[in-house]
Structures are given as C-alpha cells and as structure tokens.
Amino acid sequence: MSRRSLFWEIYSPLLAILLPALALLLFFSAGAPRTIITSGLLLLAASGLAAWYAARRLRTSLGRVHSLVQTLVAGEDTPRPWIDGPPEVGRLALSLQQTANAWSAEIRELRRRHQEQKAVFSSMWGGVLAIDHRQRILNLNTAAAELFGLDPAAARGRHLQEVIRHLELQEFLARLLASDVPLEGEITFRPTGTEERFLQLHGTFLREEGGAVLGALVVLNDVTALRRLEKIRRDFVANVSHELRTPITSIRGFVETLLEGALDDPEQARRFLAIVARQSERLNAIIEDLLALSRIEREAERREIAFECHRLGAVIRAAVQTCTHQAGDKSVALEVSCPEELAAWINAPLLEQAVVNLITNAIKYSGEGSAVEIAAAREEPYAVIRVRDQGKGIGRQHLDRLFERFYRVDKGRSRTEGGTGLGLAIVKHIMLAHHGRVTVESQPGKGSTFTLQLPLQQQGQH
Ligand code: ADP
C-alpha cells in the first residue's frame, strides 16, 4: 500500500463530509463568507493533518505486522509481538503469531518423528522393502539395499523387476499384492560373487491412515546361519545314527547266532562273545567321546572351565604315560622334549586329553617300530606342543575337514584301530576353549605333525 493511498483512504471520507458541509454553510450564511471560508480551510487542514497522522501510525503498525509474518514464515519463533498502533492490528499480530508458533511446533515434532523413523528404518538389522501396487519400489532400507547390492536412492521409484532380478521374490510379491492376508515365505538368493543365502520373508500391507491399501511391505531376514546350523545338526544326527548302527547291528547278529545254537559250541561261542564285547566297547567309546565333546562345548560356552598357569612338561608326561601301553604294543618309541619352566594358562586335564588323542592317533596311523616325537616350545605369543609321527601321512585334500566330527581319511583303518572319528574334533574344541588352535601339516608317506598353540598370556575367560 503506497503512502498516498493509505492517507487518501482515511482523508477522502473526511473530505466527503467536510466539503459538502462547507458548501452548505456558505450558501445559507451569505453575510460572513470570509470567516466561514477561513474556518473551513482551517478545518480541512486540521483534518488532513489528523488523517496523515492516522495513516502514518497505521502504516507503521502494519509494517511491523509484515515483518512479524516474514519472521514466522522463516520458521523462527518470536516473543509475544508488541505492536504500537490500533488494538485490532495488535490482536491480528498476536493471533498470527500464536497460529504460526503452534504450526512450527507441530512441524518440528513431525520432523523429529520423521528423523526417528528414518533412523529406525535404516538401522534395522533386517531388510525392509516397500512397494506400491505396480511393484514399484517406494522405499528400502540400508540392509535391503546391501542385500541386493543396490543404491537406495537410485532404486526408489523404479520397478522391482528392473532392479532385483529374482523370480521367487517377484512371485512372492505378486501373491502378496493379490492376497488379503499377510504372507510368509522363504527364498534362496545368491548375491553375485558370494555364497547362497537363505532369506525369510514376512509380507504385509502398507495402508493409509484411512485404511486404503497403498502397496506391500516385506521384511527380509537373513537366516543363512540358522539354516547352516540346522544342516550341521541334521548331518550330525545322521552320522551318529550311522556310527551307532554298525556296532549295534553286529552285536545283534552275533547274539542271534548264539541264541540259534552257536552257544552249544563253546569255542565258537567264546569267539562270538569276544566280538560282542569288542563292539560294545566301540559303542561305549563313541558315546564317551560324544559326551566329552558336548561337555567341553557346553562348559566352554558357559565359561565353566577353570584355567591356571601350569607347567606343560607335567601335562605332556602324564599324556605319554597314558599311551605307553599302546605304544609298547606296536613298538613305537615316544620321544619327549619340553623346557622344564615352560608354562601356559591351561586346564590341565583337558589339555592332557588333547595330547593323548594326538599321540594315540600318531601311534595308530604309524608303522611298527617307528617313532613319535612330542616336543613343546615357547614361540611368542604361544606355547606350542608338536606331535610328529613318521606314519602314513594325510592327503592334502583331507586336511581342511580333518577336525570335523566323524571325518575319517581311511574309514576301514580307523574302525579296525578302534577309532571313533571324534578324537580330532575333541582336540579342536579343547583348543578353542583355551583360545588356542590346532593345525596340521602332513605329507603322504612321510608322516604328520599336529601342532597345539596355547596363548602364553591369560585370556579373557578367567
Ligand atoms: P579316529 O578315531 O578315526 O582316529 P580322529 O578324529 O582322531 O578319528 O581322526 C580323524 C581321521 O584323521 C582319522 O580317521 C585318520 O584317518 C586321520 N588321522 C588322524 N591322525 C592321523 C595321523 N597322525 N596320521 C594319519 N592320519 C591321521
């Protein structure tokens, strides 16, 4: 509004009254026109001044309202406005300010909630994928983008088929969009250059506040580790059953033969009973090893294994003592070397069991009259114990799987030697409990060396 127009807005109604009134006065009082004209002009001048003053005041207060609005539009909070001017303008400014402050508080709250949701969405462990009716990506979080190797910003708004070429996922989404109940499913997925992964899908609907369906929302959980564990468990149960079945079948066969008449022949009966006894021992050995393995795993997990700083020489000597008889039967020489002061944080009975298992194997898989060397040394940051034999050795292709439960290189030989297939798995778990490890080097025909590495320093479990 220009300066003149506001002034004329106020002054023109005054003129509209004053000018006709003056004209009437002049007409009816012809005797004293000069006085009337003078006082009329004075009245016009006074009212013009008053109109100018009123226009100026109004302009100032409206100017203040204008700058108040500018401040509010910029989203800044203002204190209670003080408007010098007509009370109506003051009230207008006040209600404008109150409205704007209420809005900006609401906007701030909405922004905060949006940020919060964004943070939750992007830091969710599982992948989240939102699509519309036409399978166009509305949104996806970081986990989902990483899973499918996508850039979240680039993927938004694009058709699912364009960015994720996975038939099973597309079919799942099509079924979900066509259904009126949430869906669950599982797909396998192989990201380029990596291993196959198992994804569990939970599909539900995206709804507006009014309840209308906007599209679908899928939560993707990577359950690969779980599926692998399940497979290990299944394989393990199958292996155990298989291992137990062999001696049980043999025992049953010989008992039946005995019952069917072999008992009457004392010579044959003794032979058969000796086999039954051997097979029962085998059963017992498998069960003992299985129990030992699960006890070590359980106690290690619960941190129930007690460790103390112990000299390794004593442990090695005790283990060698246990194997003397077996070595003697095969004329295998056991050669020990260990610095007397060498000590590490160990659980002595468990470590002794690990060393016994290695020496037993070394004797089992060596020829008559050979030697087995058991040597300990300090090799910072470990104390190491090496069991070296001159036996048949192990092919390179077996080395990676050697410490798996029931893995055997030569099944027949292991069985005739009374092996359970669990000895090395037990060694591995004992070493894991010690925060150490077991490794193997071997050359077929030349022999094998198993090395136990034990941390010299106390580890976190104590
Ligand atoms: P087992 O009771 O059959 O000996 P282990 O777990 O102790 O089971 O060993 C697994 C397999 O590793 C054995 O069946 C054997 O084939 C091989 N093995 C272990 N130690 C030796 C060794 N010192 N020399 C050659 N082969 C070995």
Coordinates of C-alpha atoms and ligand atoms in Angstrom, one line a residue:
M1 CA 0.0 0.0 0.0
S2 CA 1.5 3.3 -1.0
R3 CA 1.9 6.3 1.3
R4 CA -0.7 8.4 -0.6
S5 CA -3.3 5.7 -0.9
L6 CA -3.4 5.0 2.8
F7 CA -3.6 8.7 3.5
W8 CA -6.4 9.2 0.9
E9 CA -8.2 6.1 2.3
I10 CA -8.6 7.9 5.6
Y11 CA -8.8 11.5 4.3
S12 CA -11.3 11.1 1.4
P13 CA -14.3 10.1 3.7
L14 CA -13.5 13.2 5.8
L15 CA -13.4 15.4 2.7
A16 CA -16.6 13.8 1.5
I17 CA -18.3 15.1 4.7
L18 CA -16.4 18.4 5.2
L19 CA -16.6 19.8 1.6
P20 CA -20.5 19.5 1.2
A21 CA -20.9 20.8 4.8
L22 CA -18.8 23.9 3.9
A23 CA -20.7 24.5 0.7
L24 CA -24.0 24.4 2.6
L25 CA -22.7 26.7 5.2
L26 CA -21.5 29.2 2.6
F27 CA -24.9 29.0 0.9
F28 CA -27.0 29.7 3.9
S29 CA -24.8 32.3 5.6
A30 CA -24.1 34.8 2.8
G31 CA -23.3 37.5 5.4
A32 CA -20.0 36.3 6.7
P33 CA -18.3 34.2 3.9
R34 CA -14.7 35.2 4.8
T35 CA -14.9 33.8 8.3
I36 CA -16.6 30.7 7.2
I37 CA -14.0 30.1 4.4
T38 CA -11.1 30.7 6.8
S39 CA -12.5 28.4 9.4
G40 CA -13.4 25.9 6.7
L41 CA -9.9 25.9 5.4
L42 CA -8.5 25.5 8.9
L43 CA -10.9 22.6 9.5
L44 CA -9.7 20.9 6.2
A45 CA -6.1 21.5 7.1
A46 CA -6.6 20.1 10.7
S47 CA -8.5 17.0 9.4
G48 CA -5.8 16.5 6.7
L49 CA -3.2 16.6 9.4
A50 CA -5.2 14.1 11.5
A51 CA -5.6 11.8 8.5
W52 CA -1.9 12.0 7.7
Y53 CA -1.1 11.1 11.4
A54 CA -3.5 8.2 11.5
A55 CA -2.2 6.9 8.1
R56 CA 1.4 7.1 9.4
R57 CA 0.5 5.2 12.6
L58 CA -1.4 2.6 10.7
R59 CA 1.4 2.1 8.2
T60 CA 4.0 1.7 11.0
S61 CA 2.0 -0.9 12.8
L62 CA 1.1 -2.7 9.5
G63 CA 4.8 -2.6 8.7
R64 CA 5.5 -4.4 12.0
V65 CA 2.9 -7.0 11.3
H66 CA 4.5 -7.5 7.9
S67 CA 8.0 -8.1 9.4
L68 CA 6.4 -10.4 12.0
V69 CA 4.9 -12.5 9.3
Q70 CA 8.3 -12.7 7.5
T71 CA 9.9 -13.9 10.7
L72 CA 7.2 -16.5 11.1
V73 CA 7.4 -17.7 7.5
A74 CA 11.1 -18.2 8.0
G75 CA 10.1 -20.7 10.8
E76 CA 11.6 -18.7 13.6
D77 CA 9.9 -18.4 17.0
T78 CA 9.1 -14.9 18.1
P79 CA 8.3 -13.5 21.6
R80 CA 4.8 -12.0 22.1
P81 CA 4.7 -9.2 19.5
W82 CA 4.3 -5.6 20.6
I83 CA 2.5 -3.6 18.0
D84 CA 2.2 0.1 18.6
G85 CA -1.0 1.0 16.8
P86 CA -4.7 0.3 16.7
P87 CA -5.6 -2.6 19.0
E88 CA -7.2 -4.5 16.1
V89 CA -3.8 -4.6 14.4
G90 CA -2.2 -5.7 17.7
R91 CA -4.7 -8.5 18.1
L92 CA -4.3 -9.6 14.4
A93 CA -0.5 -9.8 15.0
L94 CA -0.9 -11.8 18.2
S95 CA -3.2 -14.3 16.7
L96 CA -0.9 -14.6 13.6
Q97 CA 2.0 -15.3 15.9
Q98 CA 0.1 -17.8 18.0
T99 CA -1.0 -19.7 14.9
A100 CA 2.4 -19.7 13.4
N101 CA 4.1 -20.8 16.7
A102 CA 1.6 -23.7 17.0
W103 CA 2.3 -24.8 13.5
S104 CA 6.0 -24.6 13.8
A105 CA 5.9 -26.7 17.0
E106 CA 3.9 -29.2 15.1
I107 CA 6.3 -29.1 12.1
R108 CA 9.2 -29.6 14.5
E109 CA 7.5 -32.6 16.1
L110 CA 6.8 -34.1 12.6
R111 CA 10.4 -33.5 11.5
R112 CA 11.7 -35.2 14.7
R113 CA 9.4 -38.2 14.2
H114 CA 10.4 -38.4 10.6
Q115 CA 14.1 -38.4 11.6
E116 CA 13.4 -41.0 14.2
Q117 CA 11.6 -43.3 11.8
K118 CA 14.3 -42.8 9.2
A119 CA 16.9 -43.8 11.8
V120 CA 15.0 -46.9 12.9
F121 CA 14.3 -47.8 9.3
S122 CA 17.8 -47.6 8.1
S123 CA 19.4 -49.2 11.2
M124 CA 17.1 -52.2 11.2
W125 CA 19.0 -55.4 11.1
G126 CA 16.6 -57.0 8.7
G127 CA 15.9 -55.7 5.2
V128 CA 12.7 -53.7 4.6
L129 CA 11.3 -53.2 1.2
A130 CA 8.1 -51.2 0.4
I131 CA 6.4 -51.4 -3.0
D132 CA 3.3 -50.0 -4.5
H133 CA 0.5 -51.8 -6.3
R134 CA 2.5 -51.9 -9.5
Q135 CA 5.6 -53.3 -7.8
R136 CA 7.4 -50.0 -7.9
I137 CA 9.9 -49.5 -5.1
L138 CA 8.6 -46.9 -2.6
N139 CA 11.3 -47.3 -0.2
L140 CA 14.0 -49.7 1.0
N141 CA 16.4 -49.6 4.0
T142 CA 20.1 -49.9 4.0
A143 CA 20.0 -53.6 4.9
A144 CA 17.7 -54.4 2.0
A145 CA 19.9 -52.3 -0.4
E146 CA 23.0 -54.1 0.8
L147 CA 21.4 -57.5 0.4
F148 CA 20.6 -56.8 -3.2
G149 CA 23.6 -54.7 -4.0
L150 CA 21.5 -51.5 -4.7
D151 CA 21.8 -47.8 -4.2
P152 CA 18.7 -47.0 -2.2
A153 CA 18.3 -43.5 -3.7
A154 CA 18.6 -44.8 -7.3
A155 CA 16.3 -47.8 -6.6
R156 CA 13.4 -45.7 -5.3
G157 CA 10.6 -45.2 -7.8
R158 CA 11.9 -47.9 -10.1
H159 CA 10.1 -51.1 -10.9
L160 CA 11.2 -54.1 -8.8
Q161 CA 11.9 -56.3 -11.9
E162 CA 14.3 -53.7 -13.2
V163 CA 16.5 -53.7 -10.1
I164 CA 16.1 -57.0 -8.4
R165 CA 16.0 -59.9 -10.9
H166 CA 14.7 -62.6 -8.6
L167 CA 11.8 -64.7 -9.8
E168 CA 10.9 -66.2 -6.4
L169 CA 10.8 -62.7 -4.8
Q170 CA 8.7 -61.3 -7.6
E171 CA 6.2 -64.2 -7.4
F172 CA 6.0 -63.7 -3.6
L173 CA 5.2 -60.0 -4.0
A174 CA 2.6 -60.7 -6.7
R175 CA 0.9 -63.3 -4.4
L176 CA 1.1 -60.8 -1.5
L177 CA -0.5 -58.0 -3.5
A178 CA -3.2 -60.3 -4.7
S179 CA -3.9 -61.7 -1.3
D180 CA -5.8 -60.1 1.6
V181 CA -3.8 -61.7 4.4
P182 CA -0.1 -61.2 5.4
L183 CA 2.2 -63.8 3.8
E184 CA 5.4 -65.6 4.9
G185 CA 7.9 -67.3 2.7
E186 CA 11.5 -68.2 2.2
I187 CA 13.7 -67.8 -0.8
T188 CA 17.3 -68.7 -1.6
F189 CA 19.4 -65.9 -3.1
R190 CA 22.9 -65.8 -4.4
P191 CA 24.4 -62.3 -4.5
T192 CA 27.0 -62.1 -7.2
G193 CA 30.3 -63.5 -6.2
T194 CA 29.2 -64.7 -2.8
E195 CA 27.6 -67.9 -1.3
E196 CA 24.0 -68.8 -1.4
R197 CA 21.9 -67.1 1.3
F198 CA 18.5 -68.0 2.7
L199 CA 16.1 -65.2 3.2
Q200 CA 12.9 -65.4 5.3
L201 CA 10.2 -63.1 4.0
H202 CA 7.3 -61.5 6.1
G203 CA 5.0 -59.7 3.8
T204 CA 2.2 -57.4 5.0
F205 CA 0.3 -54.4 3.6
L206 CA 1.1 -50.7 3.5
R207 CA -2.0 -48.8 4.5
E208 CA -3.0 -45.1 4.5
E209 CA -4.4 -43.7 7.7
G210 CA -7.9 -44.2 6.3
G211 CA -7.2 -47.9 5.8
A212 CA -6.8 -47.9 2.0
V213 CA -4.0 -50.3 0.8
L214 CA -1.1 -48.4 -0.8
G215 CA 1.1 -51.4 -1.5
A216 CA 3.1 -54.1 0.3
L217 CA 5.8 -54.1 2.9
V218 CA 8.3 -57.0 3.1
V219 CA 10.7 -57.7 5.9
L220 CA 13.6 -59.8 4.8
N221 CA 15.6 -61.7 7.4
D222 CA 18.9 -63.4 6.5
V223 CA 18.5 -66.9 8.1
T224 CA 21.6 -68.4 6.3
A225 CA 23.5 -69.1 9.6
L226 CA 20.4 -70.7 11.1
R227 CA 19.9 -73.0 8.0
R228 CA 23.5 -73.9 8.0
L229 CA 23.3 -74.9 11.7
E230 CA 20.2 -76.9 11.0
K231 CA 22.0 -78.7 8.2
I232 CA 25.0 -79.4 10.5
R233 CA 22.6 -80.8 13.2
R234 CA 20.9 -83.0 10.6
D235 CA 24.1 -84.3 9.3
F236 CA 25.4 -84.8 12.8
V237 CA 22.3 -86.9 13.8
A238 CA 22.6 -88.9 10.6
N239 CA 26.3 -89.5 11.3
V240 CA 25.8 -90.5 14.9
S241 CA 23.0 -92.9 13.9
H242 CA 25.2 -94.4 11.3
E243 CA 28.1 -94.8 13.7
L244 CA 26.0 -96.4 16.3
R245 CA 24.2 -98.7 13.9
T246 CA 27.3 -100.6 12.8
P247 CA 28.2 -102.0 16.2
I248 CA 24.6 -102.5 17.2
T249 CA 23.9 -104.5 14.0
S250 CA 27.0 -106.6 14.7
I251 CA 26.1 -107.2 18.3
R252 CA 22.5 -108.2 17.4
G253 CA 23.7 -110.5 14.6
F254 CA 26.1 -112.4 16.9
V255 CA 23.7 -112.6 19.8
E256 CA 21.0 -114.1 17.5
T257 CA 23.6 -116.6 16.1
L258 CA 24.4 -117.6 19.7
L259 CA 20.8 -118.0 20.6
E260 CA 20.2 -120.0 17.4
G261 CA 22.6 -122.7 18.6
A262 CA 26.2 -121.3 18.5
L263 CA 26.1 -121.3 22.3
D264 CA 26.4 -125.1 22.2
D265 CA 29.8 -124.8 20.6
P266 CA 31.9 -123.3 23.4
E267 CA 34.8 -122.4 21.1
Q268 CA 32.6 -120.6 18.7
A269 CA 30.5 -119.0 21.5
R270 CA 33.7 -117.6 23.1
R271 CA 34.8 -116.1 19.7
F272 CA 31.4 -114.6 19.1
L273 CA 31.1 -113.2 22.6
A274 CA 34.6 -111.6 22.2
I275 CA 33.3 -109.8 19.1
V276 CA 30.2 -108.7 21.0
A277 CA 32.4 -107.4 23.8
R278 CA 34.6 -105.5 21.3
Q279 CA 31.6 -104.0 19.6
S280 CA 30.1 -102.9 23.0
E281 CA 33.4 -101.3 23.8
R282 CA 33.2 -99.5 20.5
L283 CA 29.7 -98.3 21.2
N284 CA 30.9 -97.2 24.6
A285 CA 33.9 -95.3 23.1
I286 CA 31.6 -93.4 20.7
I287 CA 29.2 -92.5 23.4
E288 CA 32.0 -91.4 25.8
D289 CA 33.6 -89.3 23.0
L290 CA 30.2 -87.7 22.1
L291 CA 29.6 -86.9 25.8
A292 CA 33.1 -85.5 26.2
L293 CA 32.7 -83.3 23.1
S294 CA 29.3 -81.9 24.2
R295 CA 30.6 -81.3 27.8
I296 CA 33.6 -79.4 26.5
E297 CA 31.5 -77.3 24.2
R298 CA 28.9 -76.6 26.9
E299 CA 31.4 -75.7 29.6
A300 CA 33.4 -73.5 27.3
E301 CA 30.2 -71.7 26.2
R302 CA 29.2 -71.1 29.9
R303 CA 32.8 -70.3 30.8
E304 CA 32.8 -73.0 33.4
I305 CA 36.3 -74.3 32.5
A306 CA 38.9 -73.4 35.1
F307 CA 42.3 -72.3 33.8
E308 CA 45.5 -71.9 35.7
C309 CA 49.1 -71.2 34.9
H310 CA 50.5 -74.7 34.7
R311 CA 53.8 -76.3 33.5
L312 CA 53.3 -78.1 30.2
G313 CA 56.0 -80.7 31.0
A314 CA 53.8 -82.3 33.6
V315 CA 50.8 -82.5 31.3
I316 CA 52.9 -84.0 28.5
R317 CA 54.5 -86.6 30.7
A318 CA 51.1 -87.7 32.0
A319 CA 49.7 -88.0 28.5
V320 CA 52.7 -90.0 27.4
Q321 CA 52.3 -92.3 30.4
T322 CA 48.7 -93.0 29.3
C323 CA 49.8 -94.0 25.8
T324 CA 52.9 -96.1 26.9
H325 CA 51.0 -99.3 26.7
Q326 CA 49.5 -98.7 23.3
A327 CA 53.0 -97.6 22.0
G328 CA 54.6 -100.7 23.5
D329 CA 52.2 -103.0 21.7
K330 CA 53.4 -101.5 18.4
S331 CA 57.0 -101.0 19.4
V332 CA 56.6 -97.3 18.8
A333 CA 59.1 -95.1 20.6
L334 CA 57.7 -92.0 22.3
E335 CA 60.3 -89.2 22.4
V336 CA 59.6 -86.2 24.6
S337 CA 61.3 -82.8 24.8
C338 CA 59.9 -79.9 26.8
P339 CA 61.7 -77.0 28.6
E340 CA 61.0 -77.5 32.3
E341 CA 60.0 -73.9 33.0
L342 CA 57.5 -73.7 30.0
A343 CA 54.1 -72.8 31.4
A344 CA 50.8 -71.6 30.0
W345 CA 47.2 -70.8 31.1
I346 CA 45.6 -74.2 30.7
N347 CA 43.1 -76.6 32.1
A348 CA 45.5 -79.5 32.7
P349 CA 43.0 -82.5 32.4
L350 CA 41.6 -81.1 29.1
L351 CA 45.0 -80.4 27.6
E352 CA 46.2 -83.8 28.7
Q353 CA 43.2 -85.3 26.8
A354 CA 44.1 -83.4 23.7
V355 CA 47.7 -84.5 23.8
V356 CA 46.6 -88.1 24.5
N357 CA 44.3 -88.0 21.4
L358 CA 47.1 -86.8 19.2
I359 CA 49.7 -89.4 20.5
T360 CA 47.1 -92.1 20.1
N361 CA 46.5 -91.2 16.5
A362 CA 50.2 -90.9 15.9
I363 CA 50.7 -94.5 17.1
K364 CA 47.5 -95.8 15.4
Y365 CA 48.5 -94.4 12.0
S366 CA 52.2 -95.2 12.2
G367 CA 54.0 -98.4 11.3
E368 CA 55.5 -100.8 13.8
G369 CA 58.9 -99.8 15.2
S370 CA 58.6 -96.1 14.2
A371 CA 59.0 -93.1 16.5
V372 CA 56.6 -90.4 17.7
E373 CA 58.1 -87.1 18.8
I374 CA 56.3 -84.9 21.3
A375 CA 58.0 -81.5 21.6
A376 CA 57.0 -78.4 23.4
A377 CA 58.5 -74.9 22.9
R378 CA 57.9 -71.3 23.5
E379 CA 57.0 -69.4 20.3
E380 CA 55.7 -66.0 21.2
P381 CA 52.9 -65.3 21.8
Y382 CA 52.2 -69.1 22.1
A383 CA 53.4 -72.1 23.9
V384 CA 53.3 -74.9 21.3
I385 CA 53.2 -78.6 21.6
R386 CA 54.0 -80.7 18.4
V387 CA 53.2 -84.3 18.0
R388 CA 55.2 -85.6 15.0
D389 CA 54.9 -89.1 13.5
Q390 CA 56.6 -91.0 10.7
G391 CA 53.3 -92.7 9.7
K392 CA 51.3 -92.9 6.5
G393 CA 50.5 -89.2 6.3
I394 CA 47.3 -87.5 5.1
G395 CA 46.5 -86.3 1.6
R396 CA 46.2 -82.5 1.2
Q397 CA 42.5 -82.8 0.1
H398 CA 41.6 -84.1 3.6
L399 CA 43.4 -81.5 5.7
D400 CA 40.6 -78.9 5.8
R401 CA 38.0 -81.3 7.0
L402 CA 40.1 -83.4 9.3
F403 CA 38.8 -81.8 12.5
E404 CA 35.1 -82.3 11.7
R405 CA 33.1 -84.8 13.7
F406 CA 33.3 -88.3 12.2
Y407 CA 35.5 -87.3 9.3
R408 CA 37.9 -90.1 8.5
V409 CA 40.6 -90.4 5.8
D410 CA 40.6 -94.2 5.9
K411 CA 37.3 -95.4 7.3
G412 CA 38.3 -99.1 7.4
R413 CA 41.6 -98.5 9.2
S414 CA 40.0 -96.1 11.7
R415 CA 37.5 -98.8 12.6
T416 CA 39.9 -101.6 12.9
E417 CA 42.1 -99.4 15.1
G418 CA 39.1 -98.7 17.3
G419 CA 38.8 -95.0 16.2
T420 CA 35.5 -93.2 16.9
G421 CA 36.2 -90.4 14.3
L422 CA 35.8 -87.9 17.1
G423 CA 39.3 -87.6 18.5
L424 CA 40.4 -84.6 16.5
A425 CA 37.1 -82.8 16.9
I426 CA 37.6 -83.1 20.7
V427 CA 41.2 -81.7 20.3
K428 CA 39.8 -78.8 18.2
H429 CA 37.2 -77.9 20.8
I430 CA 39.7 -78.2 23.7
M431 CA 41.9 -75.8 21.9
L432 CA 39.0 -73.4 21.2
A433 CA 38.2 -73.4 24.9
H434 CA 41.8 -72.4 25.5
H435 CA 41.6 -69.6 23.0
G436 CA 44.2 -71.5 21.1
R437 CA 44.1 -73.7 18.0
V438 CA 45.3 -76.9 16.4
T439 CA 46.9 -77.2 13.0
V440 CA 48.2 -80.0 10.9
E441 CA 51.0 -80.4 8.3
S442 CA 51.3 -83.7 6.6
Q443 CA 52.9 -85.4 3.6
P444 CA 51.6 -88.7 2.5
G445 CA 54.1 -91.4 3.1
K446 CA 56.3 -89.3 5.3
G447 CA 54.2 -88.5 8.3
S448 CA 52.2 -85.8 10.0
T449 CA 52.8 -83.1 12.5
F450 CA 49.9 -81.8 14.7
T451 CA 50.6 -78.5 16.5
L452 CA 48.7 -77.2 19.5
Q453 CA 49.1 -73.4 20.0
L454 CA 48.3 -72.1 23.5
P455 CA 48.3 -68.4 24.3
L456 CA 51.0 -67.6 26.9
Q457 CA 49.0 -64.8 28.4
Q458 CA 45.9 -65.1 30.4
Q459 CA 42.9 -64.8 28.1
G460 CA 39.5 -63.1 28.7
Q461 CA 37.8 -66.2 30.1
H462 CA 39.4 -66.0 33.6
Ligands
ADP1 P1 39.7 -91.6 14.6 O1 39.0 -92.0 15.8 O2 39.1 -92.2 13.4 O3 41.2 -91.7 14.6 P2 40.1 -88.8 14.6 O4 39.2 -87.7 14.7 O5 41.1 -88.9 15.7 O6 39.3 -90.1 14.4 O7 40.9 -88.6 13.3 C1 40.2 -88.4 12.1 C2 40.9 -89.0 10.9 O8 42.1 -88.4 10.7 C3 41.3 -90.5 11.2 O9 40.3 -91.3 10.8 C4 42.5 -90.6 10.3 O10 42.1 -91.0 9.0 C5 43.1 -89.3 10.2 N1 44.3 -89.1 11.1 C6 44.3 -88.6 12.4 N2 45.5 -88.5 12.9 C7 46.4 -89.0 11.9 C8 47.8 -89.3 11.9 N3 48.6 -89.0 12.9 N4 48.2 -89.9 10.7 C9 47.4 -90.1 9.7 N5 46.1 -89.9 9.7 C10 45.6 -89.4 10.8

